[in-house]
Amino acid sequence: MTRGEVYQRLELAWWRQLGLALAPLVVALVFFKASEPGVMALLLFVAGAASLFISLKTYATYKAALEMTRNSLDTPEEPAAWLRLAAIRRTAFLAASLPAWFAAIGVLFSLHAMLVFLLGLASLGLLCLYRIPRLVPVQQQA
Protein backbone atom coordinates (compact mmCIF):
# COMPACT_ATOMS: atom_id res chain seq x y z
CA MET A 1 0.00 0.00 0.00
CA THR A 2 1.35 3.39 -0.94
CA ARG A 3 1.65 6.32 1.40
CA GLY A 4 -1.13 8.13 -0.42
CA GLU A 5 -3.50 5.20 0.10
CA VAL A 6 -2.66 5.06 3.80
CA TYR A 7 -3.27 8.79 4.09
CA GLN A 8 -6.60 8.42 2.28
CA ARG A 9 -7.70 5.61 4.62
CA LEU A 10 -6.78 7.67 7.67
CA GLU A 11 -8.80 10.61 6.32
CA LEU A 12 -11.78 8.33 5.68
CA ALA A 13 -11.50 7.00 9.25
CA TRP A 14 -11.62 10.59 10.53
CA TRP A 15 -14.86 11.30 8.68
CA ARG A 16 -16.33 8.01 9.90
CA GLN A 17 -15.49 8.87 13.50
CA LEU A 18 -16.98 12.33 13.09
CA GLY A 19 -20.24 10.68 12.10
CA LEU A 20 -20.04 8.18 14.97
CA ALA A 21 -19.38 10.95 17.46
CA LEU A 22 -22.17 13.27 16.41
CA ALA A 23 -24.86 10.82 15.20
CA PRO A 24 -26.11 9.87 18.70
CA LEU A 25 -26.39 13.56 19.53
CA VAL A 26 -28.39 14.33 16.39
CA VAL A 27 -30.67 11.32 16.95
CA ALA A 28 -31.28 12.33 20.55
CA LEU A 29 -32.08 15.90 19.52
CA VAL A 30 -34.52 14.79 16.84
CA PHE A 31 -36.43 12.16 18.80
CA PHE A 32 -36.50 13.46 22.38
CA LYS A 33 -38.29 16.52 23.65
CA ALA A 34 -37.05 18.69 26.48
CA SER A 35 -38.87 18.68 29.79
CA GLU A 36 -37.98 20.00 33.22
CA PRO A 37 -34.18 19.88 33.60
CA GLY A 38 -32.90 18.15 36.69
CA VAL A 39 -29.71 17.65 38.61
CA MET A 40 -28.75 14.72 36.42
CA ALA A 41 -28.56 17.02 33.38
CA LEU A 42 -26.07 19.24 35.17
CA LEU A 43 -24.03 16.24 36.29
CA LEU A 44 -23.88 14.98 32.72
CA PHE A 45 -22.63 18.37 31.52
CA VAL A 46 -19.93 18.39 34.19
CA ALA A 47 -18.94 14.85 33.23
CA GLY A 48 -18.81 15.85 29.57
CA ALA A 49 -16.67 18.89 30.34
CA ALA A 50 -14.38 16.80 32.55
CA SER A 51 -13.99 14.26 29.75
CA LEU A 52 -12.11 16.94 27.83
CA PHE A 53 -9.16 16.33 30.14
CA ILE A 54 -8.93 12.72 29.00
CA SER A 55 -7.89 14.03 25.61
CA LEU A 56 -4.81 15.73 27.04
CA LYS A 57 -3.01 12.42 27.47
CA THR A 58 -4.28 10.93 24.22
CA TYR A 59 -3.26 14.02 22.26
CA ALA A 60 0.28 13.90 23.66
CA THR A 61 0.51 10.23 22.69
CA TYR A 62 -0.85 11.00 19.22
CA LYS A 63 1.67 13.79 18.65
CA ALA A 64 4.53 11.49 19.66
CA ALA A 65 3.29 8.79 17.28
CA LEU A 66 2.92 11.36 14.50
CA GLU A 67 6.49 12.51 15.02
CA MET A 68 7.68 8.90 15.03
CA THR A 69 5.84 8.36 11.75
CA ARG A 70 7.46 11.44 10.23
CA ASN A 71 10.89 10.21 11.29
CA SER A 72 10.31 6.74 9.86
CA LEU A 73 9.27 7.87 6.38
CA ASP A 74 11.22 6.14 3.61
CA THR A 75 12.64 3.58 6.03
CA PRO A 76 11.75 -0.09 6.56
CA GLU A 77 9.88 0.87 9.77
CA GLU A 78 7.37 3.07 7.90
CA PRO A 79 4.49 0.52 7.61
CA ALA A 80 4.71 -0.31 11.33
CA ALA A 81 4.75 3.40 12.20
CA TRP A 82 1.58 4.02 10.15
CA LEU A 83 -0.14 1.09 11.88
CA ARG A 84 0.88 2.37 15.31
CA LEU A 85 -0.34 5.87 14.45
CA ALA A 86 -3.70 4.49 13.31
CA ALA A 87 -4.10 2.45 16.50
CA ILE A 88 -3.27 5.41 18.76
CA ARG A 89 -5.59 7.59 16.74
CA ARG A 90 -8.51 5.18 17.19
CA THR A 91 -8.09 5.41 20.96
CA ALA A 92 -7.84 9.19 20.76
CA PHE A 93 -11.01 9.31 18.66
CA LEU A 94 -12.92 7.60 21.45
CA ALA A 95 -11.67 10.13 23.99
CA ALA A 96 -12.53 13.01 21.65
CA SER A 97 -16.07 11.69 21.16
CA LEU A 98 -16.89 11.52 24.85
CA PRO A 99 -18.22 15.10 25.25
CA ALA A 100 -20.72 14.63 22.41
CA TRP A 101 -21.82 11.29 23.82
CA PHE A 102 -22.38 12.83 27.25
CA ALA A 103 -24.39 15.57 25.52
CA ALA A 104 -26.53 12.93 23.78
CA ILE A 105 -27.28 11.32 27.12
CA GLY A 106 -27.86 14.77 28.59
CA VAL A 107 -30.57 15.43 26.01
CA LEU A 108 -32.51 12.52 27.53
CA PHE A 109 -32.35 14.35 30.86
CA SER A 110 -33.28 17.74 29.34
CA LEU A 111 -29.83 19.29 29.25
CA HIS A 112 -30.05 22.90 28.08
CA ALA A 113 -29.56 23.36 24.32
CA MET A 114 -26.59 25.69 24.71
CA LEU A 115 -24.75 23.16 26.88
CA VAL A 116 -25.51 20.41 24.37
CA PHE A 117 -24.14 22.64 21.62
CA LEU A 118 -20.97 23.39 23.60
CA LEU A 119 -20.27 19.71 24.27
CA GLY A 120 -20.88 18.82 20.62
CA LEU A 121 -18.62 21.64 19.51
CA ALA A 122 -15.94 20.48 21.96
CA SER A 123 -15.96 17.01 20.40
CA LEU A 124 -15.76 18.50 16.93
CA GLY A 125 -12.78 20.63 17.96
CA LEU A 126 -11.01 17.68 19.53
CA LEU A 127 -11.58 15.54 16.46
CA CYS A 128 -10.06 18.29 14.32
CA LEU A 129 -6.87 17.93 16.32
CA TYR A 130 -6.52 14.35 15.12
CA ARG A 131 -6.53 15.05 11.41
CA ILE A 132 -3.30 14.05 9.69
CA PRO A 133 -1.47 17.30 8.94
CA ARG A 134 -0.26 18.12 5.46
CA LEU A 135 3.29 18.18 6.82
CA VAL A 136 3.39 14.40 6.35
CA PRO A 137 4.30 13.86 2.70
CA VAL A 138 1.58 12.02 0.81
CA GLN A 139 3.43 10.99 -2.32
CA GLN A 140 6.04 8.31 -2.04
CA GLN A 141 9.22 9.28 -3.82
CA ALA A 142 10.60 6.82 -6.37
Coordinates of C-alpha atoms in Angstrom, one line a residue:
M1 CA 0.0 0.0 0.0
T2 CA 1.4 3.4 -0.9
R3 CA 1.6 6.3 1.4
G4 CA -1.1 8.1 -0.4
E5 CA -3.5 5.2 0.1
V6 CA -2.7 5.1 3.8
Y7 CA -3.3 8.8 4.1
Q8 CA -6.6 8.4 2.3
R9 CA -7.7 5.6 4.6
L10 CA -6.8 7.7 7.7
E11 CA -8.8 10.6 6.3
L12 CA -11.8 8.3 5.7
A13 CA -11.5 7.0 9.2
W14 CA -11.6 10.6 10.5
W15 CA -14.9 11.3 8.7
R16 CA -16.3 8.0 9.9
Q17 CA -15.5 8.9 13.5
L18 CA -17.0 12.3 13.1
G19 CA -20.2 10.7 12.1
L20 CA -20.0 8.2 15.0
A21 CA -19.4 11.0 17.5
L22 CA -22.2 13.3 16.4
A23 CA -24.9 10.8 15.2
P24 CA -26.1 9.9 18.7
L25 CA -26.4 13.6 19.5
V26 CA -28.4 14.3 16.4
V27 CA -30.7 11.3 16.9
A28 CA -31.3 12.3 20.6
L29 CA -32.1 15.9 19.5
V30 CA -34.5 14.8 16.8
F31 CA -36.4 12.2 18.8
F32 CA -36.5 13.5 22.4
K33 CA -38.3 16.5 23.7
A34 CA -37.1 18.7 26.5
S35 CA -38.9 18.7 29.8
E36 CA -38.0 20.0 33.2
P37 CA -34.2 19.9 33.6
G38 CA -32.9 18.1 36.7
V39 CA -29.7 17.7 38.6
M40 CA -28.8 14.7 36.4
A41 CA -28.6 17.0 33.4
L42 CA -26.1 19.2 35.2
L43 CA -24.0 16.2 36.3
L44 CA -23.9 15.0 32.7
F45 CA -22.6 18.4 31.5
V46 CA -19.9 18.4 34.2
A47 CA -18.9 14.8 33.2
G48 CA -18.8 15.8 29.6
A49 CA -16.7 18.9 30.3
A50 CA -14.4 16.8 32.6
S51 CA -14.0 14.3 29.8
L52 CA -12.1 16.9 27.8
F53 CA -9.2 16.3 30.1
I54 CA -8.9 12.7 29.0
S55 CA -7.9 14.0 25.6
L56 CA -4.8 15.7 27.0
K57 CA -3.0 12.4 27.5
T58 CA -4.3 10.9 24.2
Y59 CA -3.3 14.0 22.3
A60 CA 0.3 13.9 23.7
T61 CA 0.5 10.2 22.7
Y62 CA -0.9 11.0 19.2
K63 CA 1.7 13.8 18.6
A64 CA 4.5 11.5 19.7
A65 CA 3.3 8.8 17.3
L66 CA 2.9 11.4 14.5
E67 CA 6.5 12.5 15.0
M68 CA 7.7 8.9 15.0
T69 CA 5.8 8.4 11.7
R70 CA 7.5 11.4 10.2
N71 CA 10.9 10.2 11.3
S72 CA 10.3 6.7 9.9
L73 CA 9.3 7.9 6.4
D74 CA 11.2 6.1 3.6
T75 CA 12.6 3.6 6.0
P76 CA 11.7 -0.1 6.6
E77 CA 9.9 0.9 9.8
E78 CA 7.4 3.1 7.9
P79 CA 4.5 0.5 7.6
A80 CA 4.7 -0.3 11.3
A81 CA 4.7 3.4 12.2
W82 CA 1.6 4.0 10.2
L83 CA -0.1 1.1 11.9
R84 CA 0.9 2.4 15.3
L85 CA -0.3 5.9 14.5
A86 CA -3.7 4.5 13.3
A87 CA -4.1 2.5 16.5
I88 CA -3.3 5.4 18.8
R89 CA -5.6 7.6 16.7
R90 CA -8.5 5.2 17.2
T91 CA -8.1 5.4 21.0
A92 CA -7.8 9.2 20.8
F93 CA -11.0 9.3 18.7
L94 CA -12.9 7.6 21.5
A95 CA -11.7 10.1 24.0
A96 CA -12.5 13.0 21.7
S97 CA -16.1 11.7 21.2
L98 CA -16.9 11.5 24.9
P99 CA -18.2 15.1 25.3
A100 CA -20.7 14.6 22.4
W101 CA -21.8 11.3 23.8
F102 CA -22.4 12.8 27.2
A103 CA -24.4 15.6 25.5
A104 CA -26.5 12.9 23.8
I105 CA -27.3 11.3 27.1
G106 CA -27.9 14.8 28.6
V107 CA -30.6 15.4 26.0
L108 CA -32.5 12.5 27.5
F109 CA -32.3 14.3 30.9
S110 CA -33.3 17.7 29.3
L111 CA -29.8 19.3 29.2
H112 CA -30.1 22.9 28.1
A113 CA -29.6 23.4 24.3
M114 CA -26.6 25.7 24.7
L115 CA -24.8 23.2 26.9
V116 CA -25.5 20.4 24.4
F117 CA -24.1 22.6 21.6
L118 CA -21.0 23.4 23.6
L119 CA -20.3 19.7 24.3
G120 CA -20.9 18.8 20.6
L121 CA -18.6 21.6 19.5
A122 CA -15.9 20.5 22.0
S123 CA -16.0 17.0 20.4
L124 CA -15.8 18.5 16.9
G125 CA -12.8 20.6 18.0
L126 CA -11.0 17.7 19.5
L127 CA -11.6 15.5 16.5
C128 CA -10.1 18.3 14.3
L129 CA -6.9 17.9 16.3
Y130 CA -6.5 14.3 15.1
R131 CA -6.5 15.0 11.4
I132 CA -3.3 14.0 9.7
P133 CA -1.5 17.3 8.9
R134 CA -0.3 18.1 5.5
L135 CA 3.3 18.2 6.8
V136 CA 3.4 14.4 6.4
P137 CA 4.3 13.9 2.7
V138 CA 1.6 12.0 0.8
Q139 CA 3.4 11.0 -2.3
Q140 CA 6.0 8.3 -2.0
Q141 CA 9.2 9.3 -3.8
A142 CA 10.6 6.8 -6.4

